[in-house]
Short mmCIF file of C-alpha atoms in Angstrom, two decimals:
data_model
loop_
_atom_site.label_atom_id
_atom_site.label_comp_id
_atom_site.label_asym_id
_atom_site.label_seq_id
_atom_site.Cartn_x
_atom_site.Cartn_y
_atom_site.Cartn_z
CA VAL A 14 -38.00 -72.33 162.84
CA ASP A 15 -36.94 -74.17 159.71
CA ARG A 16 -38.23 -77.68 160.35
CA GLU A 17 -35.66 -79.15 157.97
CA GLU A 18 -32.76 -77.53 159.84
CA ARG A 19 -34.18 -78.36 163.26
CA PRO A 20 -36.26 -81.57 163.10
CA ASP A 21 -35.66 -82.00 166.84
CA ILE A 22 -37.55 -78.79 167.67
CA ASP A 23 -40.22 -79.58 165.09
CA ARG A 24 -40.78 -82.98 166.70
CA ILE A 25 -41.30 -81.46 170.15
CA TYR A 26 -43.94 -78.99 169.02
CA GLN A 27 -45.67 -81.37 166.57
CA THR A 28 -46.05 -83.81 169.48
CA ALA A 29 -47.30 -81.01 171.74
CA HIS A 30 -49.85 -79.98 169.11
CA GLN A 31 -51.14 -83.55 168.89
CA LEU A 32 -51.47 -83.79 172.67
CA LEU A 33 -53.21 -80.40 172.96
CA THR A 34 -55.65 -80.74 170.07
CA GLN A 35 -56.00 -84.53 169.76
CA ARG A 36 -55.40 -84.10 166.02
CA PRO A 37 -52.37 -84.75 163.79
CA GLY A 38 -50.09 -81.80 163.18
CA GLY A 39 -48.68 -80.50 159.92
CA TRP A 40 -46.98 -77.53 158.34
CA PRO A 41 -47.07 -74.65 158.78
CA LEU A 42 -47.39 -75.23 162.52
CA THR A 43 -48.37 -72.34 164.78
CA MET A 44 -47.62 -72.79 168.47
CA PHE A 45 -48.10 -70.30 171.31
CA ILE A 46 -45.66 -70.82 174.17
CA ASP A 47 -45.23 -69.38 177.64
CA PRO A 48 -42.22 -67.05 177.48
CA ALA A 49 -41.33 -68.01 181.04
CA ASP A 50 -40.55 -71.66 180.29
CA GLN A 51 -41.14 -72.16 176.53
CA ARG A 52 -43.90 -74.67 177.22
CA PRO A 53 -46.72 -74.59 174.65
CA PHE A 54 -50.32 -73.91 175.70
CA PHE A 55 -52.15 -73.57 172.37
CA GLY A 56 -51.49 -74.53 168.77
CA GLY A 57 -52.83 -75.16 165.31
CA THR A 58 -51.64 -75.61 161.77
CA TYR A 59 -52.76 -73.05 159.19
CA PHE A 60 -54.71 -69.93 160.13
CA PRO A 61 -55.86 -67.64 157.27
CA ASN A 62 -55.27 -63.90 157.12
CA GLU A 63 -59.06 -63.44 157.04
CA ALA A 64 -61.64 -65.60 158.85
CA ARG A 65 -62.97 -68.42 156.64
CA HIS A 66 -63.89 -72.12 156.69
CA GLY A 67 -64.66 -71.88 160.40
CA LEU A 68 -61.16 -70.64 161.23
CA PRO A 69 -60.50 -67.26 162.86
CA SER A 70 -58.11 -64.86 161.18
CA PHE A 71 -54.57 -64.97 162.52
CA GLN A 72 -54.94 -61.42 163.86
CA GLU A 73 -58.16 -62.35 165.69
CA LEU A 74 -56.48 -65.49 167.01
CA MET A 75 -53.56 -63.52 168.47
CA THR A 76 -55.97 -61.15 170.23
CA ARG A 77 -57.86 -64.05 171.80
CA ILE A 78 -54.64 -65.82 172.84
CA ALA A 79 -53.28 -62.64 174.43
CA GLU A 80 -56.47 -62.28 176.46
CA PHE A 81 -56.40 -65.93 177.51
CA TYR A 82 -52.75 -65.78 178.53
CA THR A 83 -53.24 -62.58 180.56
CA GLU A 84 -56.43 -63.66 182.32
CA ARG A 85 -55.74 -67.37 182.94
CA LYS A 86 -52.04 -67.69 183.70
CA PRO A 87 -52.51 -70.39 186.37
CA GLU A 88 -54.22 -72.62 183.77
CA VAL A 89 -51.42 -71.97 181.28
CA LYS A 90 -48.81 -72.90 183.88
CA SER A 91 -50.70 -76.03 184.96
CA GLN A 92 -51.16 -77.23 181.40
CA GLY A 93 -47.47 -76.68 180.67
CA GLU A 94 -46.51 -78.79 183.68
CA GLN A 95 -48.85 -81.57 182.55
CA LEU A 96 -47.32 -81.56 179.07
CA ALA A 97 -43.82 -81.71 180.52
CA GLY A 98 -44.87 -84.74 182.54
CA ILE A 99 -46.26 -86.48 179.47
CA PHE A 100 -43.10 -85.75 177.48
CA SER A 101 -40.97 -87.27 180.21
CA ARG A 102 -42.91 -90.53 179.82
CA LEU A 103 -42.83 -90.65 176.00
CA GLU A 104 -39.25 -91.90 175.75
CA PRO A 105 -39.24 -95.64 176.51
CA GLU A 106 -36.88 -97.18 179.00
CA PRO A 107 -33.89 -98.98 177.45
CA ALA A 108 -34.76 -102.59 176.72
CA THR A 109 -32.90 -105.30 178.62
CA GLY A 110 -32.68 -109.04 178.09
CA VAL A 111 -34.09 -108.85 174.55
CA THR A 112 -33.33 -111.54 171.99
CA LEU A 113 -33.23 -110.18 168.45
CA ALA A 114 -35.40 -112.09 165.98
CA ASN A 115 -36.94 -111.44 162.59
CA SER A 116 -40.53 -111.49 163.87
CA PRO A 117 -40.86 -107.65 163.72
CA LEU A 118 -39.75 -107.75 160.08
CA LEU A 119 -42.26 -110.49 159.25
CA LEU A 120 -45.01 -108.47 160.93
CA ALA A 121 -43.93 -105.36 159.02
CA ARG A 122 -44.08 -107.33 155.76
CA GLU A 123 -47.63 -108.41 156.56
CA LYS A 124 -48.85 -104.96 157.62
CA ILE A 125 -47.30 -103.12 154.65
CA ALA A 126 -48.83 -105.60 152.20
CA GLU A 127 -52.25 -105.16 153.83
CA SER A 128 -52.11 -101.39 153.36
CA ILE A 129 -51.06 -101.34 149.67
CA ASP A 130 -53.53 -100.32 146.97
CA ARG A 131 -53.64 -103.43 144.77
CA GLU A 132 -54.79 -101.53 141.68
CA TYR A 133 -52.71 -98.35 141.68
CA GLY A 134 -49.93 -99.23 144.12
CA GLY A 135 -48.79 -97.14 147.05
CA ILE A 136 -50.04 -96.93 150.61
CA GLY A 137 -53.65 -95.90 151.23
CA THR A 138 -55.82 -93.67 149.04
CA ALA A 139 -55.41 -89.88 148.86
CA PRO A 140 -53.26 -87.96 149.40
CA LYS A 141 -50.77 -90.64 148.43
CA PHE A 142 -47.08 -90.47 149.34
CA PRO A 143 -44.32 -92.64 147.82
CA HIS A 144 -43.11 -94.16 151.15
CA PRO A 145 -39.83 -95.42 149.62
CA THR A 146 -38.58 -96.99 152.86
CA MET A 147 -41.64 -99.25 153.08
CA LEU A 148 -41.18 -100.30 149.45
CA GLU A 149 -37.49 -100.93 150.07
CA ARG A 150 -38.49 -103.15 153.00
CA LEU A 151 -40.70 -105.22 150.66
CA LEU A 152 -37.91 -105.42 148.09
CA ARG A 153 -35.60 -106.75 150.80
CA ASP A 154 -38.26 -109.29 151.82
CA TRP A 155 -38.29 -110.55 148.23
CA ARG A 156 -34.49 -110.59 147.96
CA ALA A 157 -34.08 -112.53 151.20
CA THR A 158 -36.25 -115.33 149.78
CA ALA A 159 -35.18 -115.12 146.11
CA HIS A 160 -33.36 -118.47 146.22
CA ALA A 161 -35.77 -120.16 148.62
CA GLU A 162 -38.18 -122.90 147.62
CA LYS A 163 -41.03 -120.36 147.79
CA PRO A 164 -39.67 -116.88 146.97
CA ASP A 165 -41.79 -113.95 148.12
CA VAL A 166 -42.91 -112.95 144.62
CA GLU A 167 -45.87 -111.01 146.01
CA ALA A 168 -43.49 -108.55 147.69
CA LEU A 169 -41.70 -107.97 144.38
CA PHE A 170 -45.05 -107.58 142.59
CA LEU A 171 -46.28 -104.94 145.06
CA VAL A 172 -43.06 -102.94 144.70
CA SER A 173 -43.10 -103.22 140.90
CA LEU A 174 -46.77 -102.24 140.69
CA THR A 175 -46.20 -99.12 142.78
CA LEU A 176 -43.04 -98.06 140.97
CA ALA A 177 -44.65 -98.54 137.55
CA ARG A 178 -47.78 -96.56 138.45
CA MET A 179 -45.67 -93.74 139.91
CA ALA A 180 -43.33 -93.58 136.90
CA GLU A 181 -46.29 -93.42 134.53
CA GLY A 182 -48.14 -90.83 136.62
CA GLY A 183 -48.00 -87.12 137.19
CA ILE A 184 -46.07 -87.40 140.45
CA TYR A 185 -43.14 -88.06 138.10
CA ASP A 186 -41.88 -85.21 135.91
CA GLN A 187 -42.40 -86.79 132.48
CA LEU A 188 -40.13 -84.27 130.75
CA GLY A 189 -37.41 -83.41 133.23
CA GLY A 190 -37.18 -86.42 135.52
CA GLY A 191 -37.50 -86.50 139.30
CA PHE A 192 -40.49 -86.90 141.61
CA CYS A 193 -42.84 -84.41 143.22
CA ARG A 194 -43.71 -84.56 146.90
CA TYR A 195 -46.96 -86.56 146.79
CA SER A 196 -50.11 -87.14 144.74
CA VAL A 197 -53.33 -85.37 145.73
CA ASP A 198 -55.33 -88.27 144.23
CA GLN A 199 -55.25 -92.04 144.56
CA PHE A 200 -53.96 -92.57 141.02
CA TRP A 201 -50.60 -90.69 141.12
CA GLN A 202 -51.96 -88.25 138.52
CA ILE A 203 -51.82 -84.74 140.02
CA PRO A 204 -49.05 -83.95 142.49
CA HIS A 205 -48.21 -81.30 144.97
CA PHE A 206 -45.59 -79.95 142.59
CA GLU A 207 -42.75 -79.40 145.07
CA LYS A 208 -39.68 -81.54 144.28
CA MET A 209 -37.47 -82.45 147.24
CA LEU A 210 -34.04 -84.03 147.55
CA TYR A 211 -35.44 -85.86 150.59
CA ASP A 212 -37.81 -87.85 148.33
CA ASN A 213 -35.71 -88.16 145.20
CA GLY A 214 -32.64 -89.63 146.89
CA PRO A 215 -34.46 -92.68 148.32
CA LEU A 216 -36.58 -93.06 145.16
CA LEU A 217 -33.50 -93.03 142.93
CA ALA A 218 -31.95 -95.80 145.03
CA LEU A 219 -35.21 -97.77 144.99
CA TYR A 220 -35.70 -97.57 141.21
CA ALA A 221 -32.06 -98.53 140.65
CA GLU A 222 -32.42 -101.55 142.94
CA ALA A 223 -35.73 -102.52 141.31
CA SER A 224 -34.07 -102.33 137.89
CA LEU A 225 -31.58 -104.97 139.07
CA ALA A 226 -34.39 -107.16 140.40
CA THR A 227 -36.60 -106.94 137.30
CA ASN A 228 -34.53 -105.55 134.40
CA GLU A 229 -37.65 -103.48 133.66
CA ALA A 230 -36.90 -100.80 131.04
CA LEU A 231 -39.28 -98.30 132.72
CA PHE A 232 -37.38 -98.57 136.01
CA ILE A 233 -34.00 -98.18 134.28
CA ARG A 234 -35.18 -95.08 132.40
CA THR A 235 -36.80 -93.55 135.49
CA ALA A 236 -33.67 -94.08 137.59
CA ASN A 237 -31.42 -92.57 134.91
CA GLU A 238 -33.67 -89.56 134.38
CA THR A 239 -34.06 -88.92 138.10
CA ALA A 240 -30.27 -89.04 138.55
CA ASP A 241 -29.84 -86.70 135.58
CA TRP A 242 -32.33 -84.21 137.07
CA MET A 243 -30.59 -84.28 140.45
CA LEU A 244 -27.23 -83.62 138.78
CA ALA A 245 -28.55 -80.87 136.50
CA ASP A 246 -30.83 -79.04 138.92
CA MET A 247 -29.89 -79.89 142.51
CA HIS A 248 -26.11 -80.35 142.39
CA ALA A 249 -24.24 -77.34 143.80
CA PRO A 250 -20.82 -76.21 142.52
CA ASN A 251 -19.34 -77.16 145.92
CA GLY A 252 -20.28 -80.82 145.34
CA GLY A 253 -23.24 -80.95 147.70
CA PHE A 254 -26.93 -81.00 146.85
CA TYR A 255 -29.62 -78.34 147.27
CA SER A 256 -32.87 -79.07 149.11
CA THR A 257 -36.00 -78.34 147.08
CA ARG A 258 -37.73 -76.84 144.08
CA ASP A 259 -40.92 -74.97 145.04
CA ALA A 260 -44.35 -75.97 143.81
CA ASP A 261 -45.24 -72.45 142.63
CA SER A 262 -43.97 -70.18 139.90
CA GLU A 263 -45.39 -66.78 139.01
CA GLY A 264 -47.79 -67.17 141.93
CA HIS A 265 -49.46 -70.38 140.73
CA GLU A 266 -48.80 -73.97 141.72
CA GLY A 267 -47.82 -76.20 138.81
CA LYS A 268 -47.71 -73.39 136.21
CA PHE A 269 -44.18 -74.35 135.15
CA TYR A 270 -45.23 -77.93 134.33
CA VAL A 271 -48.61 -77.78 132.54
CA TRP A 272 -49.55 -77.46 128.86
CA THR A 273 -52.45 -77.00 126.44
CA PRO A 274 -52.92 -79.20 123.37
CA ASP A 275 -52.69 -76.16 121.07
CA GLU A 276 -49.40 -75.13 122.64
CA VAL A 277 -47.93 -78.61 122.18
CA ARG A 278 -49.32 -78.97 118.65
CA GLY A 279 -47.61 -75.72 117.66
CA LEU A 280 -44.21 -77.03 118.76
CA LEU A 281 -44.22 -80.50 117.19
CA SER A 282 -44.43 -82.06 113.75
CA GLU A 283 -47.72 -83.69 112.78
CA ASP A 284 -46.32 -87.19 113.32
CA GLU A 285 -44.89 -86.25 116.72
CA TYR A 286 -48.15 -84.69 117.87
CA LYS A 287 -50.27 -87.68 116.83
CA VAL A 288 -48.11 -89.86 119.06
CA ILE A 289 -47.73 -87.44 121.96
CA GLU A 290 -51.44 -86.58 122.24
CA ARG A 291 -52.18 -90.27 122.77
CA TYR A 292 -49.16 -90.94 124.97
CA PHE A 293 -49.75 -88.00 127.34
CA GLY A 294 -53.54 -87.86 127.13
CA LEU A 295 -53.83 -84.51 125.34
CA ASN A 296 -56.83 -85.99 123.53
CA VAL A 297 -58.86 -86.35 126.76
CA ASP A 298 -60.23 -83.78 129.21
CA ALA A 299 -57.89 -81.39 131.03
CA ASN A 300 -56.73 -82.79 134.38
CA PHE A 301 -55.40 -79.71 136.19
CA GLU A 302 -57.36 -76.46 136.43
CA GLY A 303 -58.19 -76.29 132.72
CA ALA A 304 -54.70 -77.37 131.63
CA TRP A 305 -52.93 -80.68 130.99
CA HIS A 306 -50.34 -82.07 133.38
CA LEU A 307 -48.47 -84.77 131.50
CA THR A 308 -49.07 -88.38 132.54
CA ILE A 309 -48.75 -91.56 130.48
CA HIS A 310 -52.14 -92.65 129.09
CA ALA A 311 -51.20 -95.30 126.51
CA THR A 312 -48.48 -97.84 125.87
CA THR A 313 -46.08 -97.40 122.99
CA LYS A 314 -47.35 -100.71 121.56
CA SER A 315 -51.00 -99.63 121.55
CA ILE A 316 -50.06 -96.33 119.87
CA ALA A 317 -47.98 -98.17 117.28
CA ASP A 318 -50.89 -100.51 116.49
CA GLU A 319 -53.37 -97.62 116.22
CA LEU A 320 -51.17 -95.49 113.96
CA ASP A 321 -49.76 -98.42 111.95
CA LYS A 322 -46.17 -97.69 112.99
CA THR A 323 -43.41 -99.78 114.52
CA GLU A 324 -43.00 -99.51 118.27
CA ALA A 325 -39.41 -98.34 117.75
CA ASP A 326 -40.66 -95.45 115.57
CA VAL A 327 -43.20 -94.47 118.23
CA VAL A 328 -40.51 -94.47 120.94
CA ALA A 329 -38.24 -92.33 118.76
CA LEU A 330 -41.04 -89.81 118.11
CA ILE A 331 -41.86 -89.64 121.83
CA ASN A 332 -38.22 -89.05 122.77
CA LYS A 333 -37.84 -86.33 120.15
CA ALA A 334 -41.05 -84.61 121.26
CA ARG A 335 -40.14 -84.83 124.95
CA LYS A 336 -36.80 -83.13 124.18
CA THR A 337 -38.56 -80.31 122.30
CA LEU A 338 -41.08 -79.75 125.09
CA PHE A 339 -38.37 -79.88 127.76
CA ASP A 340 -36.29 -77.23 125.94
CA VAL A 341 -39.31 -74.93 125.61
CA ARG A 342 -40.31 -75.46 129.24
CA ALA A 343 -36.78 -74.56 130.35
CA LYS A 344 -37.43 -71.00 129.10
CA ARG A 345 -40.39 -70.55 131.44
CA VAL A 346 -40.09 -68.92 134.86
CA ALA A 347 -38.87 -71.79 137.02
CA PRO A 348 -40.10 -72.45 140.57
CA GLY A 349 -37.77 -71.10 143.24
CA ARG A 350 -35.02 -73.32 144.59
CA ASP A 351 -34.15 -73.63 148.27
CA GLU A 352 -30.36 -73.70 148.15
CA LYS A 353 -29.96 -74.78 151.74
CA GLN A 354 -27.74 -77.88 151.86
CA LEU A 355 -28.74 -80.29 154.62
CA THR A 356 -26.25 -82.87 155.84
CA SER A 357 -28.91 -85.56 156.33
CA TRP A 358 -30.51 -85.05 152.90
CA ASN A 359 -27.09 -85.03 151.24
CA ALA A 360 -26.47 -88.38 152.92
CA LEU A 361 -29.62 -89.73 151.23
CA ALA A 362 -28.33 -88.44 147.88
CA ILE A 363 -24.89 -89.96 148.45
CA LYS A 364 -26.42 -93.37 149.21
CA ALA A 365 -28.63 -93.10 146.13
CA PHE A 366 -25.81 -92.14 143.78
CA ALA A 367 -23.58 -94.90 145.11
CA ILE A 368 -26.30 -97.53 144.56
CA ALA A 369 -27.45 -96.14 141.20
CA GLY A 370 -23.88 -95.72 139.97
CA ARG A 371 -23.26 -99.44 140.36
CA ALA A 372 -26.72 -100.63 139.29
CA LEU A 373 -26.82 -98.45 136.17
CA GLU A 374 -23.09 -98.77 135.47
CA ARG A 375 -22.60 -95.00 135.56
CA PRO A 376 -19.22 -93.84 136.91
CA ASP A 377 -20.45 -90.20 136.83
CA LEU A 378 -22.90 -90.99 139.63
CA ILE A 379 -20.17 -92.59 141.74
CA ASP A 380 -18.07 -89.48 141.15
CA ALA A 381 -20.95 -87.24 142.28
CA ALA A 382 -21.29 -89.29 145.47
CA HIS A 383 -17.57 -88.85 146.17
CA LYS A 384 -17.80 -85.09 145.66
CA ALA A 385 -20.75 -84.81 148.03
CA VAL A 386 -18.84 -86.75 150.70
CA ASP A 387 -15.88 -84.42 150.19
CA PHE A 388 -18.22 -81.41 150.57
CA ILE A 389 -19.50 -82.73 153.91
CA ALA A 390 -16.00 -83.54 155.15
CA SER A 391 -14.52 -80.19 154.13
CA THR A 392 -17.42 -77.86 154.92
CA LEU A 393 -19.79 -79.44 157.44
CA MET A 394 -17.22 -80.98 159.78
CA VAL A 395 -16.21 -78.17 162.13
CA ASP A 396 -13.79 -78.88 165.00
CA GLY A 397 -14.70 -82.56 164.91
CA ARG A 398 -18.44 -81.82 165.03
CA LEU A 399 -20.81 -82.67 162.17
CA MET A 400 -23.01 -79.66 161.47
CA ALA A 401 -26.59 -79.81 160.13
CA SER A 402 -26.77 -77.35 157.24
CA PHE A 403 -24.94 -74.94 154.95
CA LYS A 404 -26.28 -71.89 153.11
CA ASP A 405 -24.98 -68.47 152.08
CA ASP A 406 -21.48 -69.44 153.24
CA GLN A 407 -22.80 -70.12 156.74
CA VAL A 408 -22.54 -73.46 158.52
CA LYS A 409 -25.17 -74.11 161.18
#
């Protein structure tokens, strides 16, 4: 089952896994179900092809499950009935007589702020996900009080801190724009290298909105580059948007993105390399399996002071070097692209392009949003019914 095409089915079996194992689920998810009623009786996430790390091999697991199912069918049936009973109680009864107030939003503001890393931004430690909807909530908390006697400047600070750390880190593609799925560390340095429309749509909207709130040049640049990447790499000829770029290429995660100092030195002028090695940390230890994944290590001002240059000259050298490295990287074997077009993820992209088009004063983004809406209306509306996905000329 493709969890992106059928989140409803994924939700059922992820919940069942949590109830059966008393542990959070994940992907890939393996569930064994009774063929008589499709009720699950055993599950887990990843099982290796050979036994290791205390996990049985998948082949061994299937043998054990087959024996259990054959020999203990009454237990399987009883457990399935218990799960069905629990599921029936999970959906809450419709609320009646409720007065809407902003107290849940105030509580959310408090809880989100408590969970944010005050040094590196983001929620929690590692792995660290962007959580754009939580950050958008904080941005709205600030905006709602912007003209009050005591504006919520802390909310704006927490959003700005997180967005700056992410844009400077390795979760952001420093050459091509766009964000990877999450950071494996607390510091946003090394990502899981998959790039998803699901993340980049909300992050584009958030950076564009933050650029209006702060006029921060880093946020403006990050929003523009993310939009440019989405248009160049994820925009289909039919006007809709593709889903993801894989993490792996040529059998190795991150291979498309990483460099060595010697490789970079051989591509740039001496002046460019002196700036870039400081800017991207090529003069410090490798950060990813003996190679360098590009993250920002120094400010343009500090580099200018060290090399006795103007900051404008440093910025120009960085931009020229980034263009050279991007063009060379484009000739590498790119990670695979999932060209499935999901209605819900396209909606996130449409929202993002509409917001960013106005915030960044870019009519081309507004035009892209219109084309994506037209794609949904012409292709994914079938007999008055909105379908979930489109791929290989098939609507599902």
